[in-house]
Amino acid sequence: HHLLPQHHNKDKEGILSEIRVSFSTAHYIKPISMFSTSYEYKIHLPDVYYFDFKSASDEIEELKRKCNKLERFSRRNNIRIIGRKVERGENCLITVHKILREKFGRTDIKIERAHPEGPPNKHGGDKTPQHILFKVNSFQDKIYLMKASREQLKSEKYYFTDDLTPVDLQEKRKWKDKVKEAYENGNKYRFFNGLWRDSQGKPVSFE
């Protein structure tokens, strides 16, 4: 349900085009039992079909990467509010406008939509999602809110965070202990565009 900002249509079409090409040229794979234990083993069938298990696996991984990149674009202007209980029947759009007005002093930021999102509330039995997900019209407003929230919301129990894809969220959580250890040693990292990065925006390797 994530909508893609209009100015990213060109990026979206480019990725979709690559995905279409990948599907149209994908290798046809026979059952794995037909292959030897070596991934480099190749089978040539009469005429047009060429089989290479390793190559096909690489193509699948590349296709997954492109799909994740496309989903990341579609979430680009989204912000999640985590740590604030969502009441049953709450008008999330009104709630977000109130937060922006009272905490940021902003009434000019246009919100495309806002609604409950995330895992259900574990307490009370009402199964209400615990997050509020909202989308701003301008990516510049998104950047402003994410940076300003560190100061403006520091006394609150809730906070703003990026709306990450499942793949990116898994990558972020994978290294959280390493990031915490680095922070305790005076190094601050930020997760952006699928990777943990230093203050200069360069990817950080924990392996």
CSV table of C-alpha atoms in Angstrom, one decimal:
chain,number,residue,atom,x,y,z
A,1,HIS,CA,0.0,0.0,0.0
A,2,HIS,CA,3.0,2.3,0.0
A,3,LEU,CA,2.7,4.9,-2.8
A,4,LEU,CA,5.7,6.0,-4.7
A,5,PRO,CA,6.5,9.8,-4.8
A,6,GLN,CA,5.8,11.2,-8.3
A,7,HIS,CA,9.4,12.5,-8.8
A,8,HIS,CA,10.7,9.0,-8.4
A,9,ASN,CA,8.7,7.5,-11.2
A,10,LYS,CA,11.7,7.5,-13.5
A,11,ASP,CA,13.7,5.4,-10.9
A,12,LYS,CA,10.8,3.1,-10.5
A,13,GLU,CA,10.3,2.5,-14.2
A,14,GLY,CA,14.0,1.8,-14.6
A,15,ILE,CA,14.0,-0.8,-11.9
A,16,LEU,CA,10.8,-2.4,-13.2
A,17,SER,CA,12.3,-2.5,-16.7
A,18,GLU,CA,15.3,-4.4,-15.3
A,19,ILE,CA,13.1,-6.8,-13.5
A,20,ARG,CA,11.1,-7.5,-16.6
A,21,VAL,CA,14.3,-8.2,-18.6
A,22,SER,CA,15.5,-10.5,-15.8
A,23,PHE,CA,12.3,-12.5,-15.9
A,24,SER,CA,12.3,-12.7,-19.8
A,25,THR,CA,15.8,-13.9,-19.9
A,26,ALA,CA,15.8,-16.1,-16.8
A,27,HIS,CA,17.3,-19.6,-17.1
A,28,TYR,CA,15.0,-22.6,-17.0
A,29,ILE,CA,16.2,-24.9,-14.2
A,30,LYS,CA,15.8,-28.6,-14.0
A,31,PRO,CA,15.5,-30.3,-10.5
A,32,ILE,CA,18.6,-30.0,-8.5
A,33,SER,CA,19.0,-33.8,-8.5
A,34,MET,CA,20.1,-33.5,-12.2
A,35,PHE,CA,23.2,-31.5,-11.2
A,36,SER,CA,26.5,-32.8,-10.0
A,37,THR,CA,27.8,-31.6,-6.6
A,38,SER,CA,29.7,-28.9,-8.3
A,39,TYR,CA,27.9,-25.6,-9.0
A,40,GLU,CA,30.0,-25.1,-12.0
A,41,TYR,CA,28.6,-28.2,-13.7
A,42,LYS,CA,26.6,-27.2,-16.8
A,43,ILE,CA,24.0,-29.0,-18.9
A,44,HIS,CA,23.5,-28.2,-22.5
A,45,LEU,CA,20.2,-29.3,-24.1
A,46,PRO,CA,19.4,-29.3,-27.8
A,47,ASP,CA,18.8,-26.0,-29.5
A,48,VAL,CA,18.0,-23.0,-27.2
A,49,TYR,CA,18.1,-24.1,-23.5
A,50,TYR,CA,21.2,-23.5,-21.4
A,51,PHE,CA,21.3,-24.5,-17.8
A,52,ASP,CA,23.6,-23.1,-15.1
A,53,PHE,CA,22.5,-23.5,-11.5
A,54,LYS,CA,25.0,-21.0,-10.0
A,55,SER,CA,24.1,-18.3,-12.6
A,56,ALA,CA,20.4,-18.7,-12.0
A,57,SER,CA,20.9,-18.4,-8.3
A,58,ASP,CA,22.8,-15.2,-8.8
A,59,GLU,CA,20.0,-13.9,-11.0
A,60,ILE,CA,17.4,-14.6,-8.3
A,61,GLU,CA,19.5,-12.7,-5.7
A,62,GLU,CA,19.8,-9.8,-8.1
A,63,LEU,CA,16.1,-9.8,-8.7
A,64,LYS,CA,15.5,-9.8,-4.9
A,65,ARG,CA,17.8,-6.8,-4.6
A,66,LYS,CA,16.0,-4.9,-7.3
A,67,CYS,CA,12.6,-5.6,-5.7
A,68,ASN,CA,13.9,-4.4,-2.3
A,69,LYS,CA,15.3,-1.2,-3.9
A,70,LEU,CA,11.9,-0.6,-5.5
A,71,GLU,CA,10.1,-1.1,-2.2
A,72,ARG,CA,12.6,1.2,-0.5
A,73,PHE,CA,11.7,4.0,-3.0
A,74,SER,CA,8.0,3.5,-2.3
A,75,ARG,CA,8.6,4.1,1.4
A,76,ARG,CA,10.9,7.0,0.9
A,77,ASN,CA,8.6,9.7,2.4
A,78,ASN,CA,7.2,7.5,5.2
A,79,ILE,CA,7.8,8.0,8.9
A,80,ARG,CA,6.8,5.6,11.7
A,81,ILE,CA,5.9,6.8,15.2
A,82,ILE,CA,6.9,4.1,17.7
A,83,GLY,CA,6.3,4.0,21.4
A,84,ARG,CA,3.0,5.9,21.5
A,85,LYS,CA,-0.2,3.8,22.2
A,86,VAL,CA,-2.7,4.0,19.4
A,87,GLU,CA,-6.3,4.2,20.7
A,88,ARG,CA,-9.0,2.2,19.0
A,89,GLY,CA,-10.8,4.5,16.4
A,90,GLU,CA,-8.1,7.2,16.8
A,91,ASN,CA,-7.8,9.6,13.8
A,92,CYS,CA,-4.1,9.3,13.1
A,93,LEU,CA,-4.1,12.2,10.7
A,94,ILE,CA,-5.3,14.6,13.4
A,95,THR,CA,-2.8,13.1,15.8
A,96,VAL,CA,0.2,13.6,13.5
A,97,HIS,CA,-0.9,17.2,12.7
A,98,LYS,CA,-1.1,17.8,16.5
A,99,ILE,CA,2.4,16.4,17.1
A,100,LEU,CA,3.9,18.5,14.3
A,101,ARG,CA,2.1,21.7,15.6
A,102,GLU,CA,2.9,21.2,19.3
A,103,LYS,CA,6.4,19.6,19.1
A,104,PHE,CA,7.8,21.1,16.0
A,105,GLY,CA,5.8,24.4,15.7
A,106,ARG,CA,4.9,23.4,12.1
A,107,THR,CA,1.5,23.7,10.5
A,108,ASP,CA,2.7,23.9,6.9
A,109,ILE,CA,3.9,20.3,6.4
A,110,LYS,CA,1.4,18.5,4.2
A,111,ILE,CA,0.6,14.9,5.2
A,112,GLU,CA,-0.7,12.6,2.4
A,113,ARG,CA,-2.1,10.0,4.8
A,114,ALA,CA,-1.7,8.6,8.3
A,115,HIS,CA,-2.9,5.3,9.8
A,116,PRO,CA,-2.2,2.6,12.4
A,117,GLU,CA,0.5,0.2,11.4
A,118,GLY,CA,2.8,-2.4,12.8
A,119,PRO,CA,2.4,-5.3,15.3
A,120,PRO,CA,-0.8,-5.4,17.3
A,121,ASN,CA,-0.9,-4.1,20.9
A,122,LYS,CA,0.0,-6.9,23.3
A,123,HIS,CA,-2.0,-5.3,26.2
A,124,GLY,CA,-5.7,-4.8,26.5
A,125,GLY,CA,-6.6,-7.4,24.0
A,126,ASP,CA,-7.9,-4.9,21.4
A,127,LYS,CA,-5.2,-5.9,18.8
A,128,THR,CA,-4.7,-2.3,17.8
A,129,PRO,CA,-1.4,-1.7,15.9
A,130,GLN,CA,1.3,-0.1,18.0
A,131,HIS,CA,2.7,2.3,15.4
A,132,ILE,CA,1.4,5.2,13.4
A,133,LEU,CA,2.6,5.4,9.9
A,134,PHE,CA,2.4,8.7,8.0
A,135,LYS,CA,3.6,10.0,4.7
A,136,VAL,CA,4.6,13.5,3.9
A,137,ASN,CA,4.4,15.0,0.5
A,138,SER,CA,7.9,16.4,0.5
A,139,PHE,CA,11.1,14.4,1.0
A,140,GLN,CA,12.7,17.6,2.3
A,141,ASP,CA,10.1,17.7,5.0
A,142,LYS,CA,10.9,14.1,5.8
A,143,ILE,CA,14.6,14.9,6.3
A,144,TYR,CA,13.7,17.9,8.5
A,145,LEU,CA,11.4,15.9,10.7
A,146,MET,CA,13.8,13.0,11.2
A,147,LYS,CA,16.7,15.4,12.2
A,148,ALA,CA,14.6,17.7,14.3
A,149,SER,CA,12.8,14.8,16.1
A,150,ARG,CA,16.0,13.9,18.0
A,151,GLU,CA,15.8,17.1,19.9
A,152,GLN,CA,12.0,17.9,19.8
A,153,LEU,CA,11.0,14.4,21.0
A,154,LYS,CA,13.8,13.6,23.4
A,155,SER,CA,11.5,14.1,26.4
A,156,GLU,CA,8.7,11.9,25.0
A,157,LYS,CA,8.3,8.2,25.2
A,158,TYR,CA,7.7,7.9,21.5
A,159,TYR,CA,10.0,8.6,18.6
A,160,PHE,CA,10.2,8.9,14.8
A,161,THR,CA,12.0,6.3,12.7
A,162,ASP,CA,12.3,5.4,9.0
A,163,ASP,CA,9.7,3.0,7.5
A,164,LEU,CA,12.2,0.2,6.5
A,165,THR,CA,11.5,-2.7,4.2
A,166,PRO,CA,11.6,-6.1,5.9
A,167,VAL,CA,15.0,-6.8,4.2
A,168,ASP,CA,16.5,-3.5,5.5
A,169,LEU,CA,15.0,-4.0,8.9
A,170,GLN,CA,16.6,-7.4,9.2
A,171,GLU,CA,20.0,-5.9,8.2
A,172,LYS,CA,19.6,-3.1,10.7
A,173,ARG,CA,18.8,-5.4,13.6
A,174,LYS,CA,21.5,-7.9,12.6
A,175,TRP,CA,24.3,-5.4,13.8
A,176,LYS,CA,22.5,-3.6,16.6
A,177,ASP,CA,24.9,-5.0,19.3
A,178,LYS,CA,27.9,-3.9,17.2
A,179,VAL,CA,26.4,-0.5,16.7
A,180,LYS,CA,25.7,-0.2,20.5
A,181,GLU,CA,29.3,-1.2,21.3
A,182,ALA,CA,30.6,1.4,18.8
A,183,TYR,CA,28.4,4.1,20.3
A,184,GLU,CA,29.8,3.3,23.8
A,185,ASN,CA,33.3,3.8,22.3
A,186,GLY,CA,32.3,7.2,20.9
A,187,ASN,CA,31.4,6.2,17.3
A,188,LYS,CA,27.9,7.1,16.1
A,189,TYR,CA,26.4,5.3,13.1
A,190,ARG,CA,23.2,5.8,11.2
A,191,PHE,CA,21.2,3.3,9.2
A,192,PHE,CA,20.5,4.6,5.7
A,193,ASN,CA,19.7,3.1,2.3
A,194,GLY,CA,20.0,-0.4,3.5
A,195,LEU,CA,23.4,-0.1,5.4
A,196,TRP,CA,24.9,1.2,8.6
A,197,ARG,CA,26.9,4.3,7.8
A,198,ASP,CA,29.4,6.7,9.5
A,199,SER,CA,29.1,10.4,9.9
A,200,GLN,CA,30.4,10.8,6.3
A,201,GLY,CA,27.7,8.5,4.9
A,202,LYS,CA,30.2,5.7,4.1
A,203,PRO,CA,29.1,2.1,4.7
A,204,VAL,CA,30.5,0.5,7.9
A,205,SER,CA,31.5,-3.2,7.9
A,206,PHE,CA,31.2,-5.2,11.1
A,207,GLU,CA,32.4,-8.5,9.7
